[in-house]
């Protein structure tokens, strides 16, 4: 999750372009933006689906605010709720039985709704909000943006030592480092929100259906459709779901029905592809792309005495029925040299995000694995050149 979902920034060097990234022609001198988490990498798959995902919306359709007034989340389109439940059952990554589904404009809005639902205006002090470092860089920005008196960003869960209530956001697999996470603080007055945007088979083995009180998912990272701005929460407690819905009602009076029915259609096609032998499985397709990219990146980095990458254990994936490696959406690149690698990579016309933004050292940078093929290829060429020219030493 994030302001511009999970990684885009408003930096003048990383503003969105109006052309399709997969069509961009880069010159050898082009600046490569690997800061953004824009998942257009998966566009070719959906182009091959042709009319399977096409919708026709007439002028008289979807005019009411309301979708299902009997539902706590009254603006949730029933077909989207059904598609979400079916897909989670097929993939086996989350329990949906006896859960309330709250839909949001991306999982970013849902996190804010969860913070609202889990805090209380009656408390004398704001509830503490923490996440284990390295944590997603957007959490701090989101928590501090409105200067709310309901909650206060307290940073790294590993060093949190205040008494009283707290909310811990557990991101698993983690953004930026791809690690599988559990809660850190584990005290009686704590409440947990699980950000599971990347708990899908293209990124990590699906080891079990997760069963937490609040679980957030993002359409953007599941299928690549970031522009639809759809996320959903699976919520156990009825009152928490009601308060999250109240937040959505006050902040945006619901969520676009056009986006919801498009998401329902695409999730349905995705789920059908998982069940039909003669269809190309989206998760297998996207996993193969990420796996190939990770193999190429690791082959470059292994020749360096300066850079290193995390190692992920192989695990059995219940969805694929075999042991798999993790292939996270971001590479957490570490330098053994005491230097600001975001600045140094920028000198080589590579835009990455510093580890400082994630509560870590500037010796780390986050590299998006979602970039268009031309940009990724050029990145590997430049990284190889840095390694070759320095023979494992820092370029000065």
Short mmCIF file of C-alpha atoms in Angstrom, two decimals:
data_model
loop_
_atom_site.label_atom_id
_atom_site.label_comp_id
_atom_site.label_asym_id
_atom_site.label_seq_id
_atom_site.Cartn_x
_atom_site.Cartn_y
_atom_site.Cartn_z
CA UNK A 1 0.00 0.00 0.00
CA UNK A 2 1.06 3.63 -0.19
CA UNK A 3 0.19 7.12 -1.36
CA UNK A 4 0.56 6.28 -5.03
CA UNK A 5 0.09 2.62 -4.34
CA UNK A 6 3.06 0.96 -2.69
CA UNK A 7 5.85 3.07 -3.94
CA UNK A 8 5.22 5.94 -6.33
CA UNK A 9 6.34 9.37 -5.14
CA UNK A 10 5.64 12.95 -6.09
CA UNK A 11 9.33 13.63 -6.80
CA UNK A 12 9.80 15.58 -10.02
CA UNK A 13 11.96 12.75 -11.33
CA UNK A 14 9.30 10.14 -10.71
CA UNK A 15 6.02 11.73 -11.76
CA UNK A 16 3.68 9.43 -13.66
CA UNK A 17 3.75 9.54 -17.42
CA UNK A 18 0.66 9.60 -19.59
CA UNK A 19 2.08 6.99 -21.98
CA UNK A 20 2.06 3.28 -21.30
CA UNK A 21 5.34 2.27 -19.61
CA UNK A 22 5.62 -0.90 -21.68
CA UNK A 23 5.76 1.22 -24.84
CA UNK A 24 8.53 3.56 -23.64
CA UNK A 25 11.78 3.60 -25.59
CA UNK A 26 14.76 4.36 -23.38
CA UNK A 27 18.07 5.78 -24.49
CA UNK A 28 21.36 4.72 -22.87
CA UNK A 29 21.34 8.07 -21.02
CA UNK A 30 17.78 7.80 -19.69
CA UNK A 31 17.07 8.13 -15.99
CA UNK A 32 15.62 4.82 -14.75
CA UNK A 33 12.90 5.15 -12.14
CA UNK A 34 12.91 2.07 -9.91
CA UNK A 35 11.30 3.90 -7.00
CA UNK A 36 7.74 3.29 -8.12
CA UNK A 37 5.71 0.18 -7.36
CA UNK A 38 3.57 0.51 -10.50
CA UNK A 39 2.68 -3.06 -11.58
CA UNK A 40 2.23 -2.50 -15.34
CA UNK A 41 4.63 -5.41 -15.81
CA UNK A 42 1.55 -7.67 -15.93
CA UNK A 43 -0.19 -5.75 -18.71
CA UNK A 44 0.68 -8.24 -21.52
CA UNK A 45 -1.23 -11.02 -19.78
CA UNK A 46 -4.42 -8.99 -19.56
CA UNK A 47 -4.05 -7.82 -23.13
CA UNK A 48 -4.06 -11.50 -24.17
CA UNK A 49 -7.33 -11.98 -22.30
CA UNK A 50 -9.01 -9.79 -24.92
CA UNK A 51 -12.76 -9.43 -24.43
CA UNK A 52 -12.90 -11.80 -21.44
CA UNK A 53 -12.56 -8.80 -19.11
CA UNK A 54 -14.61 -6.34 -21.17
CA UNK A 55 -17.60 -4.64 -19.53
CA UNK A 56 -20.37 -2.55 -21.04
CA UNK A 57 -21.84 0.07 -18.70
CA UNK A 58 -24.94 1.89 -19.87
CA UNK A 59 -25.78 5.46 -18.95
CA UNK A 60 -28.56 4.39 -16.60
CA UNK A 61 -26.41 1.89 -14.68
CA UNK A 62 -24.93 2.26 -11.19
CA UNK A 63 -26.55 5.59 -10.37
CA UNK A 64 -27.39 5.02 -6.71
CA UNK A 65 -25.06 5.51 -3.75
CA UNK A 66 -26.28 2.19 -2.39
CA UNK A 67 -25.34 -1.34 -3.39
CA UNK A 68 -26.77 -3.57 -0.64
CA UNK A 69 -28.41 -1.82 2.30
CA UNK A 70 -28.58 -5.10 4.24
CA UNK A 71 -24.77 -5.27 4.30
CA UNK A 72 -22.65 -3.42 6.87
CA UNK A 73 -20.52 -2.16 3.97
CA UNK A 74 -23.58 -0.89 2.10
CA UNK A 75 -21.61 0.36 -0.93
CA UNK A 76 -19.92 -3.00 -1.61
CA UNK A 77 -21.18 -4.40 -4.90
CA UNK A 78 -22.39 -7.98 -4.22
CA UNK A 79 -20.58 -9.38 -7.27
CA UNK A 80 -17.26 -8.01 -5.98
CA UNK A 81 -17.82 -9.52 -2.55
CA UNK A 82 -18.57 -12.89 -4.17
CA UNK A 83 -15.52 -12.68 -6.46
CA UNK A 84 -13.23 -11.86 -3.51
CA UNK A 85 -14.47 -14.85 -1.53
CA UNK A 86 -14.14 -17.21 -4.50
CA UNK A 87 -10.59 -16.10 -5.26
CA UNK A 88 -9.41 -16.46 -1.67
CA UNK A 89 -10.89 -19.97 -1.60
CA UNK A 90 -9.10 -20.89 -4.84
CA UNK A 91 -5.74 -19.46 -3.75
CA UNK A 92 -6.08 -20.53 -0.11
CA UNK A 93 -4.39 -17.43 1.31
CA UNK A 94 -7.08 -16.11 3.68
CA UNK A 95 -10.11 -17.26 5.64
CA UNK A 96 -13.30 -15.57 4.42
CA UNK A 97 -15.97 -17.49 6.34
CA UNK A 98 -17.78 -15.37 8.94
CA UNK A 99 -15.90 -12.27 7.81
CA UNK A 100 -17.19 -8.85 6.86
CA UNK A 101 -15.76 -7.43 3.63
CA UNK A 102 -15.10 -3.70 3.58
CA UNK A 103 -14.09 -2.29 0.19
CA UNK A 104 -11.92 0.80 -0.10
CA UNK A 105 -10.22 3.08 -2.61
CA UNK A 106 -7.06 0.99 -2.43
CA UNK A 107 -5.73 -0.58 0.75
CA UNK A 108 -4.26 2.81 1.75
CA UNK A 109 -7.73 4.15 2.54
CA UNK A 110 -8.58 0.92 4.34
CA UNK A 111 -5.59 1.29 6.65
CA UNK A 112 -6.81 4.74 7.63
CA UNK A 113 -10.29 3.29 8.19
CA UNK A 114 -8.82 0.58 10.40
CA UNK A 115 -6.89 3.13 12.48
CA UNK A 116 -10.12 5.08 12.94
CA UNK A 117 -12.01 1.93 13.93
CA UNK A 118 -9.40 0.72 16.42
CA UNK A 119 -8.88 4.04 18.22
CA UNK A 120 -11.25 5.96 20.47
CA UNK A 121 -11.98 9.68 20.87
CA UNK A 122 -12.57 8.98 24.58
CA UNK A 123 -8.91 8.07 25.17
CA UNK A 124 -6.84 10.76 26.90
CA UNK A 125 -3.86 10.17 24.62
CA UNK A 126 -3.54 9.07 20.98
CA UNK A 127 -3.06 5.34 20.49
CA UNK A 128 0.49 4.47 19.43
CA UNK A 129 0.99 3.18 15.88
CA UNK A 130 4.04 1.02 15.17
CA UNK A 131 5.48 -1.30 12.52
CA UNK A 132 8.66 -3.35 12.59
CA UNK A 133 11.57 -1.80 10.68
CA UNK A 134 12.18 -1.93 7.84
CA UNK A 135 8.56 -0.83 7.49
CA UNK A 136 6.65 0.45 4.47
CA UNK A 137 7.65 4.09 4.01
CA UNK A 138 4.06 5.28 3.54
CA UNK A 139 2.83 4.31 7.01
CA UNK A 140 4.48 7.28 8.73
CA UNK A 141 3.27 9.70 6.05
CA UNK A 142 -0.29 8.41 6.24
CA UNK A 143 -0.40 8.48 10.03
CA UNK A 144 0.92 12.04 10.28
CA UNK A 145 -0.82 13.60 7.28
CA UNK A 146 -3.99 14.76 9.06
CA UNK A 147 -2.34 15.26 12.48
CA UNK A 148 -5.11 13.20 14.01
CA UNK A 149 -5.57 13.17 17.76
CA UNK A 150 -6.72 9.54 17.58
CA UNK A 151 -3.33 7.92 16.84
CA UNK A 152 0.34 8.81 16.75
CA UNK A 153 3.18 7.28 14.74
CA UNK A 154 5.77 5.81 17.11
CA UNK A 155 8.04 4.11 14.58
CA UNK A 156 9.84 0.79 14.91
CA UNK A 157 7.92 -1.91 16.76
CA UNK A 158 11.23 -3.47 17.86
CA UNK A 159 12.07 -0.43 20.01
CA UNK A 160 8.53 0.46 21.15
CA UNK A 161 8.43 0.54 24.95
CA UNK A 162 5.46 2.74 25.88
CA UNK A 163 2.72 1.49 28.16
CA UNK A 164 -0.88 1.57 27.09
CA UNK A 165 -2.82 0.69 23.94
CA UNK A 166 -1.12 0.41 20.57
CA UNK A 167 -1.80 -0.65 17.00
CA UNK A 168 0.83 -2.67 15.14
CA UNK A 169 0.75 -2.97 11.36
CA UNK A 170 2.19 -6.30 10.27
CA UNK A 171 3.16 -6.34 6.59
CA UNK A 172 3.69 -9.86 5.23
CA UNK A 173 5.40 -10.42 2.89
CA UNK A 174 7.07 -7.22 3.93
CA UNK A 175 7.54 -4.12 1.83
CA UNK A 176 10.49 -3.40 1.37
CA UNK A 177 12.47 -6.57 2.17
CA UNK A 178 10.03 -9.38 1.25
CA UNK A 179 10.27 -11.13 4.62
CA UNK A 180 7.36 -13.11 6.04
CA UNK A 181 6.35 -11.33 9.23
CA UNK A 182 4.49 -11.85 12.49
CA UNK A 183 3.66 -9.36 15.24
CA UNK A 184 6.59 -8.05 17.30
CA UNK A 185 5.21 -6.20 20.34
CA UNK A 186 2.71 -8.84 21.54
CA UNK A 187 1.22 -7.08 24.55
CA UNK A 188 -2.28 -7.33 25.97
CA UNK A 189 -3.47 -3.86 24.98
CA UNK A 190 -2.37 -4.20 21.38
CA UNK A 191 -4.43 -4.47 18.22
CA UNK A 192 -3.11 -5.79 14.92
CA UNK A 193 -3.71 -4.89 11.31
CA UNK A 194 -2.24 -7.29 8.75
CA UNK A 195 -1.26 -5.73 5.43
CA UNK A 196 -1.24 -8.71 3.05
CA UNK A 197 -0.97 -6.89 -0.28
CA UNK A 198 1.77 -9.28 -1.43
CA UNK A 199 0.45 -12.56 -0.03
CA UNK A 200 -0.26 -13.94 -3.50
CA UNK A 201 1.42 -16.89 -5.30
CA UNK A 202 3.49 -14.79 -7.73
CA UNK A 203 5.41 -13.27 -4.81
CA UNK A 204 5.60 -15.93 -2.11
CA UNK A 205 4.58 -19.52 -1.31
CA UNK A 206 1.05 -19.74 0.07
CA UNK A 207 1.64 -21.81 3.19
CA UNK A 208 -1.76 -21.43 4.87
CA UNK A 209 -5.01 -19.48 4.80
CA UNK A 210 -4.34 -16.61 7.21
CA UNK A 211 -6.88 -15.96 9.92
CA UNK A 212 -6.36 -12.54 11.53
CA UNK A 213 -8.82 -9.99 12.89
CA UNK A 214 -8.17 -7.42 10.14
CA UNK A 215 -6.52 -8.38 6.83
CA UNK A 216 -5.95 -5.87 4.04
CA UNK A 217 -5.57 -6.80 0.36
CA UNK A 218 -4.98 -4.71 -2.77
CA UNK A 219 -6.36 -5.30 -6.26
CA UNK A 220 -3.26 -3.52 -7.61
CA UNK A 221 -0.80 -6.09 -6.30
CA UNK A 222 -3.03 -9.09 -6.86
CA UNK A 223 -3.66 -8.50 -10.59
CA UNK A 224 -1.65 -5.39 -11.48
CA UNK A 225 -4.68 -3.11 -11.91
CA UNK A 226 -3.45 -0.21 -9.79
CA UNK A 227 -5.52 2.35 -11.71
CA UNK A 228 -8.82 0.90 -10.53
CA UNK A 229 -8.00 1.90 -6.93
CA UNK A 230 -9.68 -1.06 -5.25
CA UNK A 231 -8.71 -2.72 -1.98
CA UNK A 232 -10.60 -4.83 0.50
CA UNK A 233 -10.44 -5.75 4.17
CA UNK A 234 -11.52 -9.04 5.71
CA UNK A 235 -12.74 -8.14 9.20
CA UNK A 236 -13.84 -10.48 11.98
CA UNK A 237 -15.51 -8.05 14.35
CA UNK A 238 -18.84 -6.59 13.27
CA UNK A 239 -18.36 -3.32 15.17
CA UNK A 240 -14.89 -2.78 13.69
CA UNK A 241 -16.30 -3.37 10.20
CA UNK A 242 -19.10 -0.90 10.96
CA UNK A 243 -16.65 1.78 12.09
CA UNK A 244 -14.43 1.20 9.06
CA UNK A 245 -17.49 1.64 6.86
CA UNK A 246 -18.35 4.81 8.78
CA UNK A 247 -14.90 6.18 7.98
CA UNK A 248 -15.40 5.39 4.29
CA UNK A 249 -18.82 7.02 4.33
CA UNK A 250 -17.47 10.23 5.85
CA UNK A 251 -14.31 10.42 3.74
CA UNK A 252 -15.64 9.45 0.30
CA UNK A 253 -19.29 8.28 0.59
CA UNK A 254 -18.37 4.85 -0.67
CA UNK A 255 -16.26 3.50 -3.52
CA UNK A 256 -16.75 3.77 -7.27
CA UNK A 257 -19.17 1.11 -8.50
CA UNK A 258 -17.55 1.12 -11.96
CA UNK A 259 -14.22 0.18 -10.39
CA UNK A 260 -15.87 -2.46 -8.26
CA UNK A 261 -17.64 -4.27 -11.08
CA UNK A 262 -14.49 -4.13 -13.22
CA UNK A 263 -12.54 -5.64 -10.33
CA UNK A 264 -15.21 -8.31 -9.89
CA UNK A 265 -15.00 -9.21 -13.59
CA UNK A 266 -11.20 -9.43 -13.59
CA UNK A 267 -11.01 -11.39 -10.33
CA UNK A 268 -13.56 -13.79 -11.80
CA UNK A 269 -11.46 -14.30 -14.94
CA UNK A 270 -8.36 -14.76 -12.79
CA UNK A 271 -10.04 -17.35 -10.58
CA UNK A 272 -11.44 -19.23 -13.57
CA UNK A 273 -7.97 -19.37 -15.09
CA UNK A 274 -6.71 -21.05 -11.92
CA UNK A 275 -9.35 -23.77 -12.21
CA UNK A 276 -9.28 -24.42 -15.96
CA UNK A 277 -6.48 -26.52 -17.40
CA UNK A 278 -6.67 -25.00 -20.89
CA UNK A 279 -6.25 -21.43 -19.58
CA UNK A 280 -2.97 -19.71 -18.79
CA UNK A 281 -2.85 -19.23 -15.02
CA UNK A 282 -2.15 -15.58 -14.19
CA UNK A 283 -0.24 -16.46 -11.03
CA UNK A 284 2.02 -18.87 -12.93
CA UNK A 285 2.55 -16.26 -15.64
CA UNK A 286 3.45 -13.45 -13.22
CA UNK A 287 5.55 -15.75 -11.02
CA UNK A 288 7.65 -16.82 -14.01
CA UNK A 289 8.39 -13.18 -14.91
CA UNK A 290 9.43 -12.26 -11.38
CA UNK A 291 11.45 -15.46 -10.96
CA UNK A 292 13.40 -14.74 -14.14
CA UNK A 293 14.09 -11.18 -13.04
CA UNK A 294 15.29 -12.28 -9.62
CA UNK A 295 17.60 -14.87 -11.16
CA UNK A 296 19.17 -12.24 -13.43
CA UNK A 297 19.56 -9.74 -10.59
CA UNK A 298 21.14 -12.32 -8.29
CA UNK A 299 23.57 -13.33 -11.05
CA UNK A 300 24.73 -9.72 -11.29
CA UNK A 301 24.96 -9.13 -7.52
CA UNK A 302 26.84 -12.35 -6.76
CA UNK A 303 29.88 -10.94 -8.59
CA UNK A 304 30.05 -7.99 -6.20
CA UNK A 305 31.90 -7.67 -2.90
CA UNK A 306 29.85 -4.55 -2.14
CA UNK A 307 26.18 -5.45 -2.73
CA UNK A 308 24.06 -8.20 -1.25
CA UNK A 309 20.41 -9.30 -1.39
CA UNK A 310 18.23 -11.08 1.17
CA UNK A 311 17.98 -14.84 0.98
CA UNK A 312 14.52 -16.37 1.28
CA UNK A 313 13.84 -19.94 2.41
CA UNK A 314 12.09 -22.28 0.00
CA UNK A 315 8.70 -23.34 1.26
CA UNK A 316 5.85 -25.57 0.19
CA UNK A 317 3.08 -23.68 -1.60
CA UNK A 318 -0.38 -25.14 -1.11
CA UNK A 319 -1.62 -23.32 -4.21
CA UNK A 320 0.94 -24.74 -6.64
CA UNK A 321 1.47 -28.03 -4.81
CA UNK A 322 5.26 -27.72 -4.87
CA UNK A 323 8.19 -26.08 -3.12
CA UNK A 324 8.81 -22.53 -4.28
CA UNK A 325 11.18 -19.61 -3.79
CA UNK A 326 9.94 -16.16 -2.90
CA UNK A 327 10.16 -13.54 -5.63
CA UNK A 328 9.21 -10.28 -3.92
CA UNK A 329 7.97 -7.18 -5.71
CA UNK A 330 10.98 -5.22 -4.45
CA UNK A 331 14.68 -5.96 -4.09
CA UNK A 332 16.19 -4.80 -0.79
CA UNK A 333 19.71 -4.06 -2.00
CA UNK A 334 22.37 -3.66 0.69
CA UNK A 335 25.82 -2.10 0.47
CA UNK A 336 28.65 -3.07 2.79
CA UNK A 337 30.14 0.39 2.32
CA UNK A 338 29.09 3.23 4.61
CA UNK A 339 27.59 5.43 1.91
CA UNK A 340 24.23 6.84 0.85
CA UNK A 341 23.38 4.46 -1.97
CA UNK A 342 20.23 6.29 -3.06
CA UNK A 343 22.39 9.32 -3.90
CA UNK A 344 25.15 7.24 -5.45
CA UNK A 345 22.76 5.27 -7.68
CA UNK A 346 21.15 8.51 -8.79
CA UNK A 347 24.57 9.59 -10.01
CA UNK A 348 24.38 6.54 -12.27
CA UNK A 349 20.87 7.59 -13.36
CA UNK A 350 19.08 5.00 -11.26
CA UNK A 351 16.28 6.27 -8.98
CA UNK A 352 15.72 4.06 -5.95
CA UNK A 353 14.30 4.64 -2.48
CA UNK A 354 16.68 5.00 0.45
CA UNK A 355 16.54 2.63 3.40
CA UNK A 356 16.16 5.68 5.65
CA UNK A 357 12.59 6.06 4.37
CA UNK A 358 11.87 2.58 5.76
CA UNK A 359 13.40 3.14 9.19
CA UNK A 360 16.65 1.47 8.14
CA UNK A 361 20.17 2.50 7.16
CA UNK A 362 20.97 4.54 4.01
CA UNK A 363 23.20 1.60 3.08
CA UNK A 364 19.97 -0.04 1.89
CA UNK A 365 17.90 0.89 -1.15
CA UNK A 366 14.60 -0.51 -2.39
CA UNK A 367 14.50 -1.44 -6.07
CA UNK A 368 11.17 -2.06 -7.80
CA UNK A 369 11.00 -5.35 -9.70
CA UNK A 370 7.87 -4.08 -11.50
CA UNK A 371 9.69 -1.83 -13.98
CA UNK A 372 9.12 -2.18 -17.76
CA UNK A 373 11.50 -4.64 -19.48
CA UNK A 374 13.64 -1.93 -21.08
CA UNK A 375 14.15 -0.18 -17.76
CA UNK A 376 14.99 -3.41 -15.93
CA UNK A 377 17.48 -4.46 -18.60
CA UNK A 378 19.18 -1.06 -18.49
CA UNK A 379 19.30 -1.21 -14.68
CA UNK A 380 21.11 -4.56 -14.79
CA UNK A 381 23.59 -3.17 -17.34
CA UNK A 382 24.38 -0.17 -15.16
CA UNK A 383 24.61 -2.21 -11.97
CA UNK A 384 26.96 -4.64 -13.73
CA UNK A 385 29.09 -1.72 -14.88
CA UNK A 386 29.32 -0.34 -11.34
CA UNK A 387 30.43 -3.76 -10.07
CA UNK A 388 32.88 -4.35 -12.93
CA UNK A 389 34.47 -0.92 -12.80
CA UNK A 390 35.01 -0.99 -9.07
CA UNK A 391 36.01 -4.65 -8.75
CA UNK A 392 33.94 -4.67 -5.59
CA UNK A 393 34.94 -1.19 -4.39
CA UNK A 394 32.89 1.98 -4.21
CA UNK A 395 32.98 4.35 -7.19
CA UNK A 396 34.22 7.78 -6.05
#
